[in-house]
Coordinates of C-alpha atoms in Angstrom, one line a residue:
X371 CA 0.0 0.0 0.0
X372 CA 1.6 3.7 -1.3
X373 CA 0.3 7.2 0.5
X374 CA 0.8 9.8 -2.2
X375 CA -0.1 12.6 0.1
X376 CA 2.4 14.9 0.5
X377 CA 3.5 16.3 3.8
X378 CA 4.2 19.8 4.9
X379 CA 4.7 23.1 3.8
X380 CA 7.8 24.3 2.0
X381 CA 8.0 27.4 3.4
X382 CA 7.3 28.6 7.3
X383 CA 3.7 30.0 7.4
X384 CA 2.3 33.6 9.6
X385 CA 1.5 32.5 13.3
X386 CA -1.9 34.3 12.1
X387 CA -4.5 31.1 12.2
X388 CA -6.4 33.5 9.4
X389 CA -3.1 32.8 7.2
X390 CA -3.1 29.5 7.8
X391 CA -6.6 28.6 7.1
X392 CA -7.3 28.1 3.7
X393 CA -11.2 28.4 2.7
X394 CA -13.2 28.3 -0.8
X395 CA -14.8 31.8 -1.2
X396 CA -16.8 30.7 -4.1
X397 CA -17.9 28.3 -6.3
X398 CA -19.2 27.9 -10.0
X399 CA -20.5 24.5 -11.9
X400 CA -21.1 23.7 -15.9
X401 CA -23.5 20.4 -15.0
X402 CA -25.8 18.4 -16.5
X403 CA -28.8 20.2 -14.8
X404 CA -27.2 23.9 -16.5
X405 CA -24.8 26.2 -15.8
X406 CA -24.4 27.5 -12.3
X407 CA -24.9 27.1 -8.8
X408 CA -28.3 27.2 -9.1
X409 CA -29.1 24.8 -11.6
X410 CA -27.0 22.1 -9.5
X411 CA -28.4 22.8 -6.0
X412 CA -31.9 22.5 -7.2
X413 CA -30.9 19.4 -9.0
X414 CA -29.3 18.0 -6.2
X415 CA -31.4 19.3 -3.7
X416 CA -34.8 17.5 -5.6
X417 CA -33.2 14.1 -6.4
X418 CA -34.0 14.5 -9.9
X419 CA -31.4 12.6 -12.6
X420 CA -30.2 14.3 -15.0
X421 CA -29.6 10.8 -16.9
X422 CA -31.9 10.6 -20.0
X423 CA -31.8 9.2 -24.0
X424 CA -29.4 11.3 -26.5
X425 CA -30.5 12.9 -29.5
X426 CA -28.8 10.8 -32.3
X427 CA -27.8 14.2 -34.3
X428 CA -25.5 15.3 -31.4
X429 CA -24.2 12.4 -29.8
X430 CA -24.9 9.0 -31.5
X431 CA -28.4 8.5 -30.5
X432 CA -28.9 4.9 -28.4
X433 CA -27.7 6.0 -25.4
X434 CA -28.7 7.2 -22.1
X435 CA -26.0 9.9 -20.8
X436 CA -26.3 13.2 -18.5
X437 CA -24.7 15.9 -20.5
X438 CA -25.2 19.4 -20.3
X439 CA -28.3 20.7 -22.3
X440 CA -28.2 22.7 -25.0
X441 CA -24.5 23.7 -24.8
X442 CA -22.9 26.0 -26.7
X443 CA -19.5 27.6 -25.8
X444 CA -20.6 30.9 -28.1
X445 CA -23.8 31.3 -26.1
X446 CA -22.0 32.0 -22.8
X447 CA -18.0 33.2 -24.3
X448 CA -19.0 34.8 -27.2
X449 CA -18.3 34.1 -30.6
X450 CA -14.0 34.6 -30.9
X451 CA -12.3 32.0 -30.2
X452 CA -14.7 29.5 -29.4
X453 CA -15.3 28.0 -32.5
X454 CA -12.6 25.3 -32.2
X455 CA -12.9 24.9 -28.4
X456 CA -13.4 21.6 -27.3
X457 CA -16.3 20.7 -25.2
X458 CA -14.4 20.0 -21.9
X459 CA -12.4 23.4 -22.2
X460 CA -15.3 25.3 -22.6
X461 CA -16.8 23.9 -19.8
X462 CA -14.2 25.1 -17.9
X463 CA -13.3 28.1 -18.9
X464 CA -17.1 28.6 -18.7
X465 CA -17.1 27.8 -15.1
X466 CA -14.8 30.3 -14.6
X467 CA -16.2 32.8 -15.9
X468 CA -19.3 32.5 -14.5
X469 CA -17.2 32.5 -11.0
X470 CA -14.9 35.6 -11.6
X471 CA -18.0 37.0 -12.9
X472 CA -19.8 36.8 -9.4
X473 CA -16.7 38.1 -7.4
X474 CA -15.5 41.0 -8.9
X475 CA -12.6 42.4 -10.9
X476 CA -10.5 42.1 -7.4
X477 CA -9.9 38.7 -7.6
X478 CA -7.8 38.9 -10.9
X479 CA -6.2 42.2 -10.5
X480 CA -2.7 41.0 -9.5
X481 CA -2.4 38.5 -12.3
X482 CA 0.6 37.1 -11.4
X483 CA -0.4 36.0 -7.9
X484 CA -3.6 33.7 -8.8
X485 CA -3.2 30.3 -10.1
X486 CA -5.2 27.5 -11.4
X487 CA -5.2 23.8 -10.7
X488 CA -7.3 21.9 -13.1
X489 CA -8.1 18.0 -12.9
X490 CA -9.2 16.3 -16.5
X491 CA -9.6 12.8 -17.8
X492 CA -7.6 11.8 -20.6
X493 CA -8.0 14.8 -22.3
X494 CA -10.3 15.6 -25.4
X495 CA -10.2 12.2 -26.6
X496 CA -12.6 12.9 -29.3
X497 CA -10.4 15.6 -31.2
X498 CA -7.5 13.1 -30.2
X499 CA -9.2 10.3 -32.3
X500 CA -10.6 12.3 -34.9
X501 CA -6.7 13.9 -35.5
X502 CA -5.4 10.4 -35.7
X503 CA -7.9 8.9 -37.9
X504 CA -7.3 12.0 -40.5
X505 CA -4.0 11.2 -40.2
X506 CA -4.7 7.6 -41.3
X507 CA -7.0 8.3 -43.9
X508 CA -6.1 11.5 -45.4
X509 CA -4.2 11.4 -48.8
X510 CA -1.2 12.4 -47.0
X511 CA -0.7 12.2 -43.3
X512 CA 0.1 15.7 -42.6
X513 CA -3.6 16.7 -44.6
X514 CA -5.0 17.0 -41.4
X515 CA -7.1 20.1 -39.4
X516 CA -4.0 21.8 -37.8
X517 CA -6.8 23.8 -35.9
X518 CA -7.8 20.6 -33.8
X519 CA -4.1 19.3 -32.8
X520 CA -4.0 21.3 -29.6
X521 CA -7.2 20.1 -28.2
X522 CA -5.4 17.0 -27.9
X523 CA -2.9 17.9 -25.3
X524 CA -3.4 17.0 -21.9
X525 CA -3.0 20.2 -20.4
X526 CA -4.8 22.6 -22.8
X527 CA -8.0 22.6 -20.7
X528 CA -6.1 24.5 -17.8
X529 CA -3.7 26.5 -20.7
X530 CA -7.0 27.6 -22.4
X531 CA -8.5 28.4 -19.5
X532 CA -5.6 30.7 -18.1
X533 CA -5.1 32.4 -21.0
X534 CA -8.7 33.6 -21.7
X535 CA -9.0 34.8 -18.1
X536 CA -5.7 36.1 -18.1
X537 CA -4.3 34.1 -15.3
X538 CA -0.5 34.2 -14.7
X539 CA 0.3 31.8 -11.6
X540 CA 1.1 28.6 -11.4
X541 CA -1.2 26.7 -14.0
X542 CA -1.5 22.8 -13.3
X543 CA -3.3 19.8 -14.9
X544 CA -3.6 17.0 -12.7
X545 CA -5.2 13.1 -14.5
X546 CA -6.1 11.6 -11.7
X547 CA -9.1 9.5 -12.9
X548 CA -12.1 10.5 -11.0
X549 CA -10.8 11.4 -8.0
X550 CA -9.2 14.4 -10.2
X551 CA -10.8 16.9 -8.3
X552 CA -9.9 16.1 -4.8
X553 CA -6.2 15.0 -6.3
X554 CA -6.5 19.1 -7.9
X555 CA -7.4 20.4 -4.1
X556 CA -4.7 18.8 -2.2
X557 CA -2.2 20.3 -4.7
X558 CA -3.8 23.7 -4.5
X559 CA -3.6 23.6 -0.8
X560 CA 0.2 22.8 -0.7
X561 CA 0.8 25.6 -3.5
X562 CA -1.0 28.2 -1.2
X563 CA 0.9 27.1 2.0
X564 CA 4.2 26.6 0.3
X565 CA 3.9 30.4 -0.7
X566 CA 3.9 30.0 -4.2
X567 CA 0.4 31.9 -4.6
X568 CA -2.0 33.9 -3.5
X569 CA -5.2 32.3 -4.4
X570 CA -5.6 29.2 -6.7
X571 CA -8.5 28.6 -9.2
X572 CA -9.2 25.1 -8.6
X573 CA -11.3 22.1 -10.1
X574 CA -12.0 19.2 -12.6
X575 CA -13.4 19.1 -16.2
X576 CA -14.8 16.5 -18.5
X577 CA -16.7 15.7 -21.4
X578 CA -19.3 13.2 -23.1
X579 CA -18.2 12.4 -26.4
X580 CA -18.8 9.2 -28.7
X581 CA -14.6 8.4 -28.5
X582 CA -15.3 8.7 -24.6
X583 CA -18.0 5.7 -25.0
X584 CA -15.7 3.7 -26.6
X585 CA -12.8 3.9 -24.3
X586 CA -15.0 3.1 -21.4
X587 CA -16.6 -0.1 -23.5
X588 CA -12.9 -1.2 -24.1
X589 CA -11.6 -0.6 -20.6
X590 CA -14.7 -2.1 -18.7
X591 CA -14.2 -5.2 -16.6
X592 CA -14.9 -6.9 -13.7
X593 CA -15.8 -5.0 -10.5
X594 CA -17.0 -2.0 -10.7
X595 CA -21.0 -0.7 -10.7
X596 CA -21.6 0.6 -14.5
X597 CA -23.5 3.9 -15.0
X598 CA -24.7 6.2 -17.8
X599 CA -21.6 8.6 -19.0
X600 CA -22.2 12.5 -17.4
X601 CA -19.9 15.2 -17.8
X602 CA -19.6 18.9 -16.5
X603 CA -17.1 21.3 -14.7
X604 CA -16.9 22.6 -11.6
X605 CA -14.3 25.2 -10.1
X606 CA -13.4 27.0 -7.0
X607 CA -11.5 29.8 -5.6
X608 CA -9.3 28.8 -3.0
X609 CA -7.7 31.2 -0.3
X610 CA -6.8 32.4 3.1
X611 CA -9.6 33.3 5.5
X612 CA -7.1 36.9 6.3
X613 CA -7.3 37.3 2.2
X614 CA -11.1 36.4 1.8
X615 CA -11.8 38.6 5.1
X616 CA -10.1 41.5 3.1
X617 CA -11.7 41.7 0.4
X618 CA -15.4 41.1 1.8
X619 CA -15.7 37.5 0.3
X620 CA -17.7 35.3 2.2
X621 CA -16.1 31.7 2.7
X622 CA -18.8 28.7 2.0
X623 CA -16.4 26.1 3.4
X624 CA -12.7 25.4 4.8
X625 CA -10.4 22.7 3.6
X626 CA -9.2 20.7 6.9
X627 CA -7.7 18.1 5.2
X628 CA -7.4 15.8 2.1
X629 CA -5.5 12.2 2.0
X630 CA -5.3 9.4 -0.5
X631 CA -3.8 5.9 -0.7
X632 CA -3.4 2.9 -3.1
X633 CA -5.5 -0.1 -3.5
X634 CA -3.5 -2.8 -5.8
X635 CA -7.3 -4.6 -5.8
X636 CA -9.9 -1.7 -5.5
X637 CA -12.7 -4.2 -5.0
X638 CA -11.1 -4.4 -1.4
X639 CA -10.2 -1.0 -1.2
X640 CA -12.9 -0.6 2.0
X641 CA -10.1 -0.9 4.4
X642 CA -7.7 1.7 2.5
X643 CA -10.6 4.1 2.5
X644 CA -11.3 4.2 6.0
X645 CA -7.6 4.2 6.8
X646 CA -7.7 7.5 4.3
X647 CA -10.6 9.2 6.5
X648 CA -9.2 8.2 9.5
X649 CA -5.8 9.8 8.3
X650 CA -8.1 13.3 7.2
X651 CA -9.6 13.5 10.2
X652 CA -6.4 13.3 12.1
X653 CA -5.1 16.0 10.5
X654 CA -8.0 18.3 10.7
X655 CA -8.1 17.3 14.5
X656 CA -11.5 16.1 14.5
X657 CA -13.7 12.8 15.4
X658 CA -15.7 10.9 13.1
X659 CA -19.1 12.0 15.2
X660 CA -18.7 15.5 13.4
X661 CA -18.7 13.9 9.7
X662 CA -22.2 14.7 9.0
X663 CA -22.8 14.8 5.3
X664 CA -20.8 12.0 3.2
X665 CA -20.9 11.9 -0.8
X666 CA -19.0 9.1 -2.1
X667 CA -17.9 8.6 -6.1
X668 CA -20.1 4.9 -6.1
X669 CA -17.9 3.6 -8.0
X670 CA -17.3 0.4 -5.6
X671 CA -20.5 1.2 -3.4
X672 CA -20.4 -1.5 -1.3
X673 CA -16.7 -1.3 -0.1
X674 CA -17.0 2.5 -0.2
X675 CA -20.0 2.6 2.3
X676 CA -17.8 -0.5 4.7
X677 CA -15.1 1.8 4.7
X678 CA -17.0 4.8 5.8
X679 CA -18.9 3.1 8.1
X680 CA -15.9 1.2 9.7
X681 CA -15.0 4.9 10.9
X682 CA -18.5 6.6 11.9
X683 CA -19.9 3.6 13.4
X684 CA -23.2 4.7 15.1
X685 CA -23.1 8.0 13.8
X686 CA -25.6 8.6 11.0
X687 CA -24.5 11.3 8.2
X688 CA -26.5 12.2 5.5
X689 CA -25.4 10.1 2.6
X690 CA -25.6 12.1 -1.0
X691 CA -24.8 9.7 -4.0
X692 CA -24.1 12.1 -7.5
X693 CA -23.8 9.2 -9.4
X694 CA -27.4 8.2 -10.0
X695 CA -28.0 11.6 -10.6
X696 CA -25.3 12.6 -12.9
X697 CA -23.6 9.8 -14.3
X698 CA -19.9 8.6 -14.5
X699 CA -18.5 12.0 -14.8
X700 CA -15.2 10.3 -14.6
X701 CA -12.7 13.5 -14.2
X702 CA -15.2 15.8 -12.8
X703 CA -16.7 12.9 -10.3
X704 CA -15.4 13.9 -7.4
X705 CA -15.8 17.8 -7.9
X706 CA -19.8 17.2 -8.7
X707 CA -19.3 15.4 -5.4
X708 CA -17.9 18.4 -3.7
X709 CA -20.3 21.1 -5.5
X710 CA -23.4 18.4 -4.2
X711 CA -21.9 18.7 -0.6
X712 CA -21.6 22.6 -0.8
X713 CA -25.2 22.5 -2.3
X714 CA -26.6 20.6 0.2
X715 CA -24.8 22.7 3.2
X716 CA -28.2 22.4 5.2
X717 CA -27.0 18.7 6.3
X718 CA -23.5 20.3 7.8
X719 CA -25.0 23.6 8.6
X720 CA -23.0 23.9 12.3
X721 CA -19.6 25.4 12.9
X722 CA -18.2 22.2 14.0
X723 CA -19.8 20.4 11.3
X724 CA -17.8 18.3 8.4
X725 CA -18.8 17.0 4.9
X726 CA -16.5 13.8 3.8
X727 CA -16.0 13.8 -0.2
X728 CA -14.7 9.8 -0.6
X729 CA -13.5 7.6 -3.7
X730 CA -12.4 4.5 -4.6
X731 CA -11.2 4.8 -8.4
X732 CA -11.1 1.4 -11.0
X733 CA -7.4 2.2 -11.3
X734 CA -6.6 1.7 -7.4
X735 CA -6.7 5.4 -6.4
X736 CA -8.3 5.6 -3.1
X737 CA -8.7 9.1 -1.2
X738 CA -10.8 11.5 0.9
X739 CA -11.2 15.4 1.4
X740 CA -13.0 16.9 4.6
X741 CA -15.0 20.3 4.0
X742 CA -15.8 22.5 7.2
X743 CA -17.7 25.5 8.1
X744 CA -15.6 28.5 8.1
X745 CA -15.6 31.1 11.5

């Protein structure tokens, strides 16, 4: 068994708690319900899916998937520049700015000092396959749409996405399957206490595509619970409590702690997930008695819920499962999770109170993140 959770600042942080807490002053979501906050909490909130039968002129037809209705990257960015923008990227770069949007000019003004962390799947696999089969079939190899041949790098979802919003900090991609998200917040809270920036964009992005619904038919196996494809975006602004306190922002949740393990056989991967919470909530310096909202990935149900329950025991949280609701997002999983769990803040509503974002991935990643109420 591997821990891949990094220990420690890199530089010495204030004696100021307010510098040392690190909260999320705001969050945005592109989801299958719509875009916005709204959208998703009254999605969420209503247990309504968002799963239902595909149009066959978009996306195949024959399928049941979540994807976001009616998108069009034009609609909400405007015309320039958005013609050749891939689906995922224009999710997130949507996301964004429907976020910077709702906070003000004051949150970009210094450039250089805010960041973004951004988790994604594989990429755009469908302009990846499309660029490879033109390659194949063209008359020549190199007769191929130039335009597309970015959208199949790795990182341009978080390089798009900086450069439209003009965002000079550290820029990250992180492909961490679907616990992307959570993977994307652990970073973003070492960058921010290592001194390396101010404030940190931070989030996941995917897409629902026909070359997606192949990869997943070829990769399925044994294991884990099958559900429809979703897709979506969601991004967060994460900062100190001193910053946000500064400039009038209030937080919606803090950060305690995040931790994540390895589980060679993820069908077992119970036991590494409770040893992850555990872990969490021993560095947040809590008890399990103040988990009291849990949204697991659902992925592995059954060994998920074992390990959860193995650490709250009697305690009862409100469970929230996305999944039914909104599909195998697969990069943006876990940060639907967290958005759900920020929508549904009625279940953690106290000071002391904790929400527990969990996952056990198909490729052995296992981990956890703890949200709390800000002061």
């Amino acid at each position: 068994m591997t821990t891949i959770e990094a220990t420690g600042p890199l530089r010495p942080q204030s004696a100021d708690p307010a510098n040392r807490t690190l909260v999320l002053s705001g969050w945005s979501a592109v989801t299958p319900y719509g875009v916005g906050r709204d959208a998703l909490r009254d999605g969420v909130l209503s247990g309504r899916s968002a799963v239902a039968e595909q149009a066959a002129d978009e996306f195949g037809g024959g399928v049941r998937a979540a994807v976001v209705p009616g998108f069009k990257a034009a609609d909400h960015l405007g015309r320039k520049g958005t013609r050749s923008m891939g689906r995922s990227i224009a999710f997130a770069v949507t996301a964004i700015d429907v976020l910077l949007r709702e906070l003000g000019p004051e949150v970009t003004e210094d450039p250089e000092r805010i960041g973004l962390v951004l988790g994604v799947g594989q990429g755009n696999v469908q302009a990846a396959m499309d660029f490879t089969r033109g390659a194949l079939t063209a008359s020549r190899p190199y007769h191929v749409d130039a335009l597309r041949f970015p959208d199949t790098f790795l990182n341009r979802a978080a390089g798009q996405s900086a450069i439209w919003h003009g965002l000079k900090g550290p820029n990250t991609t992180i492909a961490g399957g679907r616990l992307s998200a959570l993977l994307a917040i652990g970073y973003a809270v070492r960058l921010c206490r290592g001194g390396h920036c101010r404030r940190l964009l931070v989030g996941a992005t995917e897409e629902y595509s026909q070359a997606r619904v192949l990869l997943v038919d070829a990769a399925s196996g044994p294991g884990g619970t099958p559900a429809p494809l979703g897709e979506g975006s969601v991004v967060a602004l994460l900062e100190s409590a001193a910053d946000a306190a500064a400039a009038g922002r209030v937080p919606v949740a803090t950060v305690p702690a995040t931790h994540f393990r390895a589980a060679p056989d993820p069908t077992t991967g119970g036991d590494e997930l409770a040893a992850c919470v555990r872990a969490a909530l021993a560095k947040a310096g809590a008890t399990a008695d103040r988990i009291r909202l849990v949204a697991p990935l659902g992925e592995y149900a059954e060994q998920e819920e074992a390990g959860i329950r193995a650490v709250t025991g009697d305690f009862a949280p409100h469970w929230l499962r996305c999944r039914p609701l909104l599909g195998d997002a697969f990069a943006a999983s876990a940060g639907l999770q967290l958005s759900a769990a920020l929508a549904a803040g009625q279940y953690w509503p106290e000071r002391e109170d904790l929400a527990l974002i969990t996952g056990i991935d198909r490729d052995g990643t296992v981990g956890c993140a703890l949200l709390g109420r800000p002061d």
